PDB file of C-alpha atoms in Angstrom:
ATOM      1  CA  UNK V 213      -6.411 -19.881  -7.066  1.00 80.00           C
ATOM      2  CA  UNK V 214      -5.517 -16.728 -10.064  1.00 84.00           C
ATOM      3  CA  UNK V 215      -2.056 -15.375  -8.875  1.00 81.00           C
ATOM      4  CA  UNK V 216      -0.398 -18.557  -7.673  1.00 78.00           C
ATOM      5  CA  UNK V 217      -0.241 -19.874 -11.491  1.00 82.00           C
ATOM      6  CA  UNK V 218       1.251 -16.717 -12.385  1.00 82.00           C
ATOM      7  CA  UNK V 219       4.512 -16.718  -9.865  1.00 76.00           C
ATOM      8  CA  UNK V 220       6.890 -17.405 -12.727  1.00 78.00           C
ATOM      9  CA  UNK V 221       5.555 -15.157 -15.157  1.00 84.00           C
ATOM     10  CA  UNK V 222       6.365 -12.193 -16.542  1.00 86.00           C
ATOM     11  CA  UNK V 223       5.664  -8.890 -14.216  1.00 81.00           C
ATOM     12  CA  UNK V 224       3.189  -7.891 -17.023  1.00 87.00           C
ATOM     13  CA  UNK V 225       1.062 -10.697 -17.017  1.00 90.00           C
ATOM     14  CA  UNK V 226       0.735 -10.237 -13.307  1.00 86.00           C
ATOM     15  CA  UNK V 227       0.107  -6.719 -13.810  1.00 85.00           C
ATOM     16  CA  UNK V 228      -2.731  -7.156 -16.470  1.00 90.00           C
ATOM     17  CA  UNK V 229      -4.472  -9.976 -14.429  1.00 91.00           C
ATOM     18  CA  UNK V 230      -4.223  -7.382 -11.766  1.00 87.00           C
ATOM     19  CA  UNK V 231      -5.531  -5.194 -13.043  1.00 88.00           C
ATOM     20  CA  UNK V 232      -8.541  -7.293 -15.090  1.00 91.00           C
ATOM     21  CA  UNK V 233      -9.391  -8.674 -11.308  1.00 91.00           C
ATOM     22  CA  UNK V 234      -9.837  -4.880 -10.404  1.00 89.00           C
ATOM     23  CA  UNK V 235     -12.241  -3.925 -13.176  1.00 92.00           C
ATOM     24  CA  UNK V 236     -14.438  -6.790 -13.134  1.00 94.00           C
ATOM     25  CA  UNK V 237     -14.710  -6.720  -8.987  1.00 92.00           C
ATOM     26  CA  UNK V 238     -15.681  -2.728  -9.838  1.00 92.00           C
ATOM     27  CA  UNK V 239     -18.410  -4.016 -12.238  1.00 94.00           C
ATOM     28  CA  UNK V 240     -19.483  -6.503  -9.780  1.00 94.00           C
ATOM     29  CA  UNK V 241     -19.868  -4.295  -6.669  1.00 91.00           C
ATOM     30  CA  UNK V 242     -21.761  -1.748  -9.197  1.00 93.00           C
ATOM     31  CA  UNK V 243     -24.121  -3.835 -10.230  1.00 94.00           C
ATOM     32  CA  UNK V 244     -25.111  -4.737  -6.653  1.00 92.00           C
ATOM     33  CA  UNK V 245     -24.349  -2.091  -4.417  1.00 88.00           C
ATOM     34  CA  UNK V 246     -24.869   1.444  -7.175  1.00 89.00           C
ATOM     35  CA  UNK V 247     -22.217   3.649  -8.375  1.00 89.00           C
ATOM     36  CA  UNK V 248     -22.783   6.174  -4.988  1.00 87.00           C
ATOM     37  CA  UNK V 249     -20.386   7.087  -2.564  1.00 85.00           C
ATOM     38  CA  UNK V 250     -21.753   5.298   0.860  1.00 80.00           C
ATOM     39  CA  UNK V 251     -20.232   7.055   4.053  1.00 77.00           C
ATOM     40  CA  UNK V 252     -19.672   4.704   6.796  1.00 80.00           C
ATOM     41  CA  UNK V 253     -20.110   5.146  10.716  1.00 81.00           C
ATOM     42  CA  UNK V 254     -17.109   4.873  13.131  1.00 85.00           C
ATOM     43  CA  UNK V 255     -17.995   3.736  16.613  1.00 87.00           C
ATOM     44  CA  UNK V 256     -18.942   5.704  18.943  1.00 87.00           C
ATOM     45  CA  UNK V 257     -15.441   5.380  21.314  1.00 87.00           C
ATOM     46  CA  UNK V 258     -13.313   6.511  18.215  1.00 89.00           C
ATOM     47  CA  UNK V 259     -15.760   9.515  16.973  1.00 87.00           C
ATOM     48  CA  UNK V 260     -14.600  12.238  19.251  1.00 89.00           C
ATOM     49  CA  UNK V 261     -11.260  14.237  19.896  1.00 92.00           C
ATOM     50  CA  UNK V 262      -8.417  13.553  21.787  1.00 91.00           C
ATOM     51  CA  UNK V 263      -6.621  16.676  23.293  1.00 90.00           C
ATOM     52  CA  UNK V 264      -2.984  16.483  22.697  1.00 89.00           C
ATOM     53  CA  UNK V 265      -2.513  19.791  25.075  1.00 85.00           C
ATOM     54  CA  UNK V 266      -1.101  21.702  22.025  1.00 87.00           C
ATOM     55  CA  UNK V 267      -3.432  20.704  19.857  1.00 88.00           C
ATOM     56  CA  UNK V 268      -6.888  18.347  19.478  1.00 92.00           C
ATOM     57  CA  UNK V 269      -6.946  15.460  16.747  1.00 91.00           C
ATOM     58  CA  UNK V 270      -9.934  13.485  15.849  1.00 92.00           C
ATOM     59  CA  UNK V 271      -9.978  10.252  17.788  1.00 93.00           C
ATOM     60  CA  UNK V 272     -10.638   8.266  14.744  1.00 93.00           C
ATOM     61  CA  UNK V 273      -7.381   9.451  13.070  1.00 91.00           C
ATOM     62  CA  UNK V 274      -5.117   9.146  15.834  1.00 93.00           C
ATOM     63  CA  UNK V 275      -6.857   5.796  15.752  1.00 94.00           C
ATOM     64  CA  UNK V 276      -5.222   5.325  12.087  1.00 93.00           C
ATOM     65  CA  UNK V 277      -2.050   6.183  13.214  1.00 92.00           C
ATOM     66  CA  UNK V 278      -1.714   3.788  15.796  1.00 94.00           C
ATOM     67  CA  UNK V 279      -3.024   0.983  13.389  1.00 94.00           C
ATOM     68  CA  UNK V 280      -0.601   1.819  11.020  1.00 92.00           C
ATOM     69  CA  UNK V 281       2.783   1.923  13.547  1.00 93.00           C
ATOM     70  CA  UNK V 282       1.954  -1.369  14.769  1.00 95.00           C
ATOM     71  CA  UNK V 283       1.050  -2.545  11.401  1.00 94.00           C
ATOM     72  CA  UNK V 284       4.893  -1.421   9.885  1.00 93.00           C
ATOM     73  CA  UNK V 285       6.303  -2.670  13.675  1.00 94.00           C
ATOM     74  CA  UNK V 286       4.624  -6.138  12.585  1.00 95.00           C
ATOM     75  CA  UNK V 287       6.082  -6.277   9.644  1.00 93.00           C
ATOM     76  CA  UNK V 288       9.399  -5.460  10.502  1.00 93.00           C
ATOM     77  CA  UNK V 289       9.755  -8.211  13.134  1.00 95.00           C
ATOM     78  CA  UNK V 290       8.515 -10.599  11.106  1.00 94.00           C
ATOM     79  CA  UNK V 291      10.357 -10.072   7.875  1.00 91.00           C
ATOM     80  CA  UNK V 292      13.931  -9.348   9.970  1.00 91.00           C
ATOM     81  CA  UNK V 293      13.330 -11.074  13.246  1.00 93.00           C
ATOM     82  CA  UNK V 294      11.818 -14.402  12.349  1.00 94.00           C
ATOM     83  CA  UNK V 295      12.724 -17.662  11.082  1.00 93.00           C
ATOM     84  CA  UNK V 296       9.706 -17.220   7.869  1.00 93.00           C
ATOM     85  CA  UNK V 297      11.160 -13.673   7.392  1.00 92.00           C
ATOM     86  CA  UNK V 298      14.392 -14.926   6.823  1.00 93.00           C
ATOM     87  CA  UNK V 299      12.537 -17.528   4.193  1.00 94.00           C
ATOM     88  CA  UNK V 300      10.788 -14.555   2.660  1.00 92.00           C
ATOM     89  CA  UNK V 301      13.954 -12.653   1.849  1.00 90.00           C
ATOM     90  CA  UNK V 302      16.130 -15.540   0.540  1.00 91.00           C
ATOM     91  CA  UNK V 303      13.245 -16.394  -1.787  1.00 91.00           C
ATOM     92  CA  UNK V 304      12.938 -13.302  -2.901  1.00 86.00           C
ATOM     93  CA  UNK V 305      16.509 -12.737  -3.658  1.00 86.00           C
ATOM     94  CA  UNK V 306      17.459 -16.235  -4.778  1.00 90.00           C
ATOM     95  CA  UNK V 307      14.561 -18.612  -5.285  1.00 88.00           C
ATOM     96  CA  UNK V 308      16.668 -21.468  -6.990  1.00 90.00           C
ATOM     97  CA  UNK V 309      18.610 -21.320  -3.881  1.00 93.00           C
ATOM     98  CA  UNK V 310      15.622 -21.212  -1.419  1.00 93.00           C
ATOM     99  CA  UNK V 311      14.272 -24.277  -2.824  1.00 92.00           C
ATOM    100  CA  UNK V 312      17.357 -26.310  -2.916  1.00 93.00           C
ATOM    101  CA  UNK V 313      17.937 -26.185   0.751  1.00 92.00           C
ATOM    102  CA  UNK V 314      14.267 -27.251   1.578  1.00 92.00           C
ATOM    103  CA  UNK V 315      11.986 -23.919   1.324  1.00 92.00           C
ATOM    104  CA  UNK V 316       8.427 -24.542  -0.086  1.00 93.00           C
ATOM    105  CA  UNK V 317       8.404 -21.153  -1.697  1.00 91.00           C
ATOM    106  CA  UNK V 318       5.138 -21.590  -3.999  1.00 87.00           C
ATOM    107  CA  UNK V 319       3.351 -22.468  -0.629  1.00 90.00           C
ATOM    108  CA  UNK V 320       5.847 -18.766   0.779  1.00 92.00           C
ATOM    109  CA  UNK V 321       4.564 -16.691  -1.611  1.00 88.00           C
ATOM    110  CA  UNK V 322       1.285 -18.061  -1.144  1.00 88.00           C
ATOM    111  CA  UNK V 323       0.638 -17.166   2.648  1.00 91.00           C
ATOM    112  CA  UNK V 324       2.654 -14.005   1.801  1.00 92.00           C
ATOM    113  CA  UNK V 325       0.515 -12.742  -0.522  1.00 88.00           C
ATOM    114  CA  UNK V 326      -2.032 -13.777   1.452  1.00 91.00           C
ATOM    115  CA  UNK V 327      -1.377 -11.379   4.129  1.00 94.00           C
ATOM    116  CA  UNK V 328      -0.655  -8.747   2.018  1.00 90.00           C
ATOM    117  CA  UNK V 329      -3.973  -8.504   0.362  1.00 89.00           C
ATOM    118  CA  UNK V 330      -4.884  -9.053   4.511  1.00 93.00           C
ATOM    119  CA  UNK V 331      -3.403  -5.894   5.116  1.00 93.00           C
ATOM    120  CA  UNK V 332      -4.517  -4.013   2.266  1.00 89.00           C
ATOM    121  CA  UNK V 333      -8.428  -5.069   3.087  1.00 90.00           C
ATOM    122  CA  UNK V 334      -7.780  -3.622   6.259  1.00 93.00           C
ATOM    123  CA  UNK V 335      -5.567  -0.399   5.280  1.00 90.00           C
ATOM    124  CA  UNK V 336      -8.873  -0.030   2.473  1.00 89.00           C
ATOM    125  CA  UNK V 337     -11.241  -0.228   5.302  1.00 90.00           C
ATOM    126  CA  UNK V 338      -9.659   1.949   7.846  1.00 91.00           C
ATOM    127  CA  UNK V 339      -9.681   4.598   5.576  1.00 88.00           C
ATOM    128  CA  UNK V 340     -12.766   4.992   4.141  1.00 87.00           C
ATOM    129  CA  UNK V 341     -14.166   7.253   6.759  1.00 86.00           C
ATOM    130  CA  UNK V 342     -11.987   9.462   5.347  1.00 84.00           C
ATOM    131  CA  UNK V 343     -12.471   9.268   1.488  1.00 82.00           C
ATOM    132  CA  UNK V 344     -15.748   7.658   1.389  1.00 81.00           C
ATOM    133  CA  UNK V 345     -16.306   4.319  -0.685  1.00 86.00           C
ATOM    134  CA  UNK V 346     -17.543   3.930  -3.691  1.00 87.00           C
ATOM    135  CA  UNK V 347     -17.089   0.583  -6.109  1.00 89.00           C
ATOM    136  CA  UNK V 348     -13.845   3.012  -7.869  1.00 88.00           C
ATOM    137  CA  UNK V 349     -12.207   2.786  -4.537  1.00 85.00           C
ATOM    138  CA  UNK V 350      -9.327   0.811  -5.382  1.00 82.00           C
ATOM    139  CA  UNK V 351      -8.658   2.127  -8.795  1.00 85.00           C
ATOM    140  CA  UNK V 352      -9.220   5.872  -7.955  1.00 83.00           C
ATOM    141  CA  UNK V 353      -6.052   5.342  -5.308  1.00 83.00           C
ATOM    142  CA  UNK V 354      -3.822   2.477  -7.588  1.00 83.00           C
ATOM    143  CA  UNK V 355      -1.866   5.503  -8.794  1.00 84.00           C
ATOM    144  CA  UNK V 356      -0.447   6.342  -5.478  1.00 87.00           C
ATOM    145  CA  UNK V 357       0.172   2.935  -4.018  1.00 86.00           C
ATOM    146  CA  UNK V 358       2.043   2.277  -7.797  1.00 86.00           C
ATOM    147  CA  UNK V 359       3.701   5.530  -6.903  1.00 90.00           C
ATOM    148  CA  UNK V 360       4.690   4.681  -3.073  1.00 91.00           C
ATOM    149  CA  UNK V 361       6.465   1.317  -4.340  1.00 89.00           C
ATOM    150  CA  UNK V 362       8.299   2.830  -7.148  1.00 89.00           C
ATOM    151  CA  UNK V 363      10.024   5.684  -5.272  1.00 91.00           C
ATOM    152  CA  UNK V 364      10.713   3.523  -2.041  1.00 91.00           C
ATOM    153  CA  UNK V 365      12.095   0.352  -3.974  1.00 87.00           C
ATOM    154  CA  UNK V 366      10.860  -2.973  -5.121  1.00 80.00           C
ATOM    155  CA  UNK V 367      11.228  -5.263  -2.203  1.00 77.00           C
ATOM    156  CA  UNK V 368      11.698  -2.785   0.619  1.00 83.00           C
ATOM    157  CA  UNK V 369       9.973  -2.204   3.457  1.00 86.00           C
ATOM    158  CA  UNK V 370      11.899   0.558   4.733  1.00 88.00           C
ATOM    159  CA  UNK V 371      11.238   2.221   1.432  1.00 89.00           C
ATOM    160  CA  UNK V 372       7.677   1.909   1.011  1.00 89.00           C
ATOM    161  CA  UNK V 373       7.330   3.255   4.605  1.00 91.00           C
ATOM    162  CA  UNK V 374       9.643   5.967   3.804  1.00 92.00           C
ATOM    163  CA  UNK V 375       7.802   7.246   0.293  1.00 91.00           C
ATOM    164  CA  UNK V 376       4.002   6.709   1.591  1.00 91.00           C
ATOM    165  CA  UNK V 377       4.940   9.053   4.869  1.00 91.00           C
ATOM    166  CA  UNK V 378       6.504  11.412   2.660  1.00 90.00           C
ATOM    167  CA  UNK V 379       4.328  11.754  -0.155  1.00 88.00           C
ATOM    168  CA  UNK V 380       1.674  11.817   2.101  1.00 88.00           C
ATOM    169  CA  UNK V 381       2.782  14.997   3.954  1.00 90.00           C
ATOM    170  CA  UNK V 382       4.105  16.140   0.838  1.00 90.00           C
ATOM    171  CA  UNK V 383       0.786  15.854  -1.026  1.00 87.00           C
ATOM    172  CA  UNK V 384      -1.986  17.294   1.870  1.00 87.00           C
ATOM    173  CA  UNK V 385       0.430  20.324   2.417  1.00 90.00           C
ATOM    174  CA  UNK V 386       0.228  20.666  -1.025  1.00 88.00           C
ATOM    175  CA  UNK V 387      -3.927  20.741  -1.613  1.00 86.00           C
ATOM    176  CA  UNK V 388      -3.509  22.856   1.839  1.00 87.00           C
ATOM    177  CA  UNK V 389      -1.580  25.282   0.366  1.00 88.00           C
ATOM    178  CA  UNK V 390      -1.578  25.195  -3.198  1.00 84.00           C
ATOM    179  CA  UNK V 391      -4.720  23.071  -4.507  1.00 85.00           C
ATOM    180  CA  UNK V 392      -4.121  24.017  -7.749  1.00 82.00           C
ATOM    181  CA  UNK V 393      -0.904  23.110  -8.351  1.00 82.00           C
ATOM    182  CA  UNK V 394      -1.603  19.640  -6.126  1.00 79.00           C
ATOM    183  CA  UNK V 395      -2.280  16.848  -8.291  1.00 77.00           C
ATOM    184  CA  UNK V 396       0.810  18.404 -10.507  1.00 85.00           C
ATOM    185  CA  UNK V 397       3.391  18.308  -7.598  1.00 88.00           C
ATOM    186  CA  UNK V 398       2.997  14.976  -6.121  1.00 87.00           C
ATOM    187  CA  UNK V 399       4.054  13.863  -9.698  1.00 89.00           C
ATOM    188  CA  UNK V 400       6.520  16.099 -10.517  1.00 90.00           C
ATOM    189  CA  UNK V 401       8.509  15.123  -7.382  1.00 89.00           C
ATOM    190  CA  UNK V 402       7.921  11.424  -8.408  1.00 90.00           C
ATOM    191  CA  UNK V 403       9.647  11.923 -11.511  1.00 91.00           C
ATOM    192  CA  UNK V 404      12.403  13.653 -10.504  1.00 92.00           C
ATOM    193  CA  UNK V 405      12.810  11.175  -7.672  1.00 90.00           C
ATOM    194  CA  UNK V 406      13.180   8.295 -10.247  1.00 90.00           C
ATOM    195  CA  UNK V 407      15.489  10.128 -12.322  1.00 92.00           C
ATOM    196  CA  UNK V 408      17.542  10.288  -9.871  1.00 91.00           C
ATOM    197  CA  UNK V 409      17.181   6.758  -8.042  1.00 89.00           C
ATOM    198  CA  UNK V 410      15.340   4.765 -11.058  1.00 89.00           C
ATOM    199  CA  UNK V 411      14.729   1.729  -8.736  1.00 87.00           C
ATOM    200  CA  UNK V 412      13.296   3.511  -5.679  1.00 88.00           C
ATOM    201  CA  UNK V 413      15.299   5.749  -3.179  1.00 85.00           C
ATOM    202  CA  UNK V 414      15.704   2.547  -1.199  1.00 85.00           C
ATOM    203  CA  UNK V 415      16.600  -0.547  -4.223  1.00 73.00           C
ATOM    204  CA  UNK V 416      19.215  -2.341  -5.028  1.00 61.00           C
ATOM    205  CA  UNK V 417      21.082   0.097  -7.276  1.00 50.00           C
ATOM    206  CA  UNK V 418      21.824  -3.786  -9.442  1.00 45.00           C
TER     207      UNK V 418
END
């Protein structure tokens, strides 16, 4: 109903309405639900350890992990191994062209965004065992998802799976072994990342 009017405009009016949507669902869920953090309950089948041999990981983690393969394994059939994929990617790189041989791409970029905002209720969900929820949830963490498209690339898959594993890593060994110099070194490396690749370590160099 909000984004679909805004397909041909400018990546700043997306951006703002974005980002308007964002405060005024914050305002919303803090008016009904208070400002606290609310810690929720995993079931009882994912709340214990699994023993690994060398080491034991908490159930509901390894959990995460296995979301999250099939999740990227999903996506990567269906963007390179299916007949919509294929639609996806020519409308993305030449949407003139994608309609003139018979692509609906308003009704595309519709169910595409659809599932995106799918996936990142679900990614949101899954992880607030972790980090708690509170009505800030999705603005406290915009940063690093803004951060995790820029240094991968606009547009690639490969890329955003690339930067959000390594920053990841990168960032919790970095409040493991340096929590003071943490929040300063997951942004160092992003700058110096997009000094040296300014579209992402994985874009079209254009």
């Amino acid at each position: 109903l909000l984004y679909a009017r805004f397909y041909n405009a400018p990546e700043l009016d997306q951006v703002l309405l974005t980002i308007g949507l964002v405060f005024v669902f914050i305002a919303a869920c803090t008016f009904f639900w208070g400002p606290l953090n609310v810690q929720l309950a995993v079931p009882e089948a994912l709340s214990g350890r699994i023993d690994f041999g060398f080491r034991q990981f908490p159930a509901y983690r390894c959990f995460i992990v296995a979301v999250g393969i099939a999740m990227i394994v999903g996506l990567w059939y269906g963007l390179e191994r299916t007949r919509i994929g294929a639609q996806i990617r020519a409308a993305v790189d030449n949407r003139r062209m994608a309609q003139s041989v018979g692509v609906n791409v308003d009704l595309l970029f519709t169910l595409t965004f659809a599932l995106g905002s799918g996936l990142a209720a679900v990614g949101g969900a899954l992880g607030t065992e972790i980090v708690g929820l509170t009505p800030f949830y999705a603005i406290d963490y915009l940063v690093f998802f803004l951060i995790v498209v820029s240094v991968g690339g606009q547009g690639s898959l490969k890329g955003a799976f690339i930067a959000a594993l390594a920053l990841g890593i990168i960032d919790t060994a970095a409040k493991y072994y340096r929590p003071d110099w943490s929040a300063f070194v997951i942004f160092a490396l992003t700058i110096a990342a997009l000094l040296w690749r300014p579209r992402g370590l994985f874009g079209s160099r254009g």
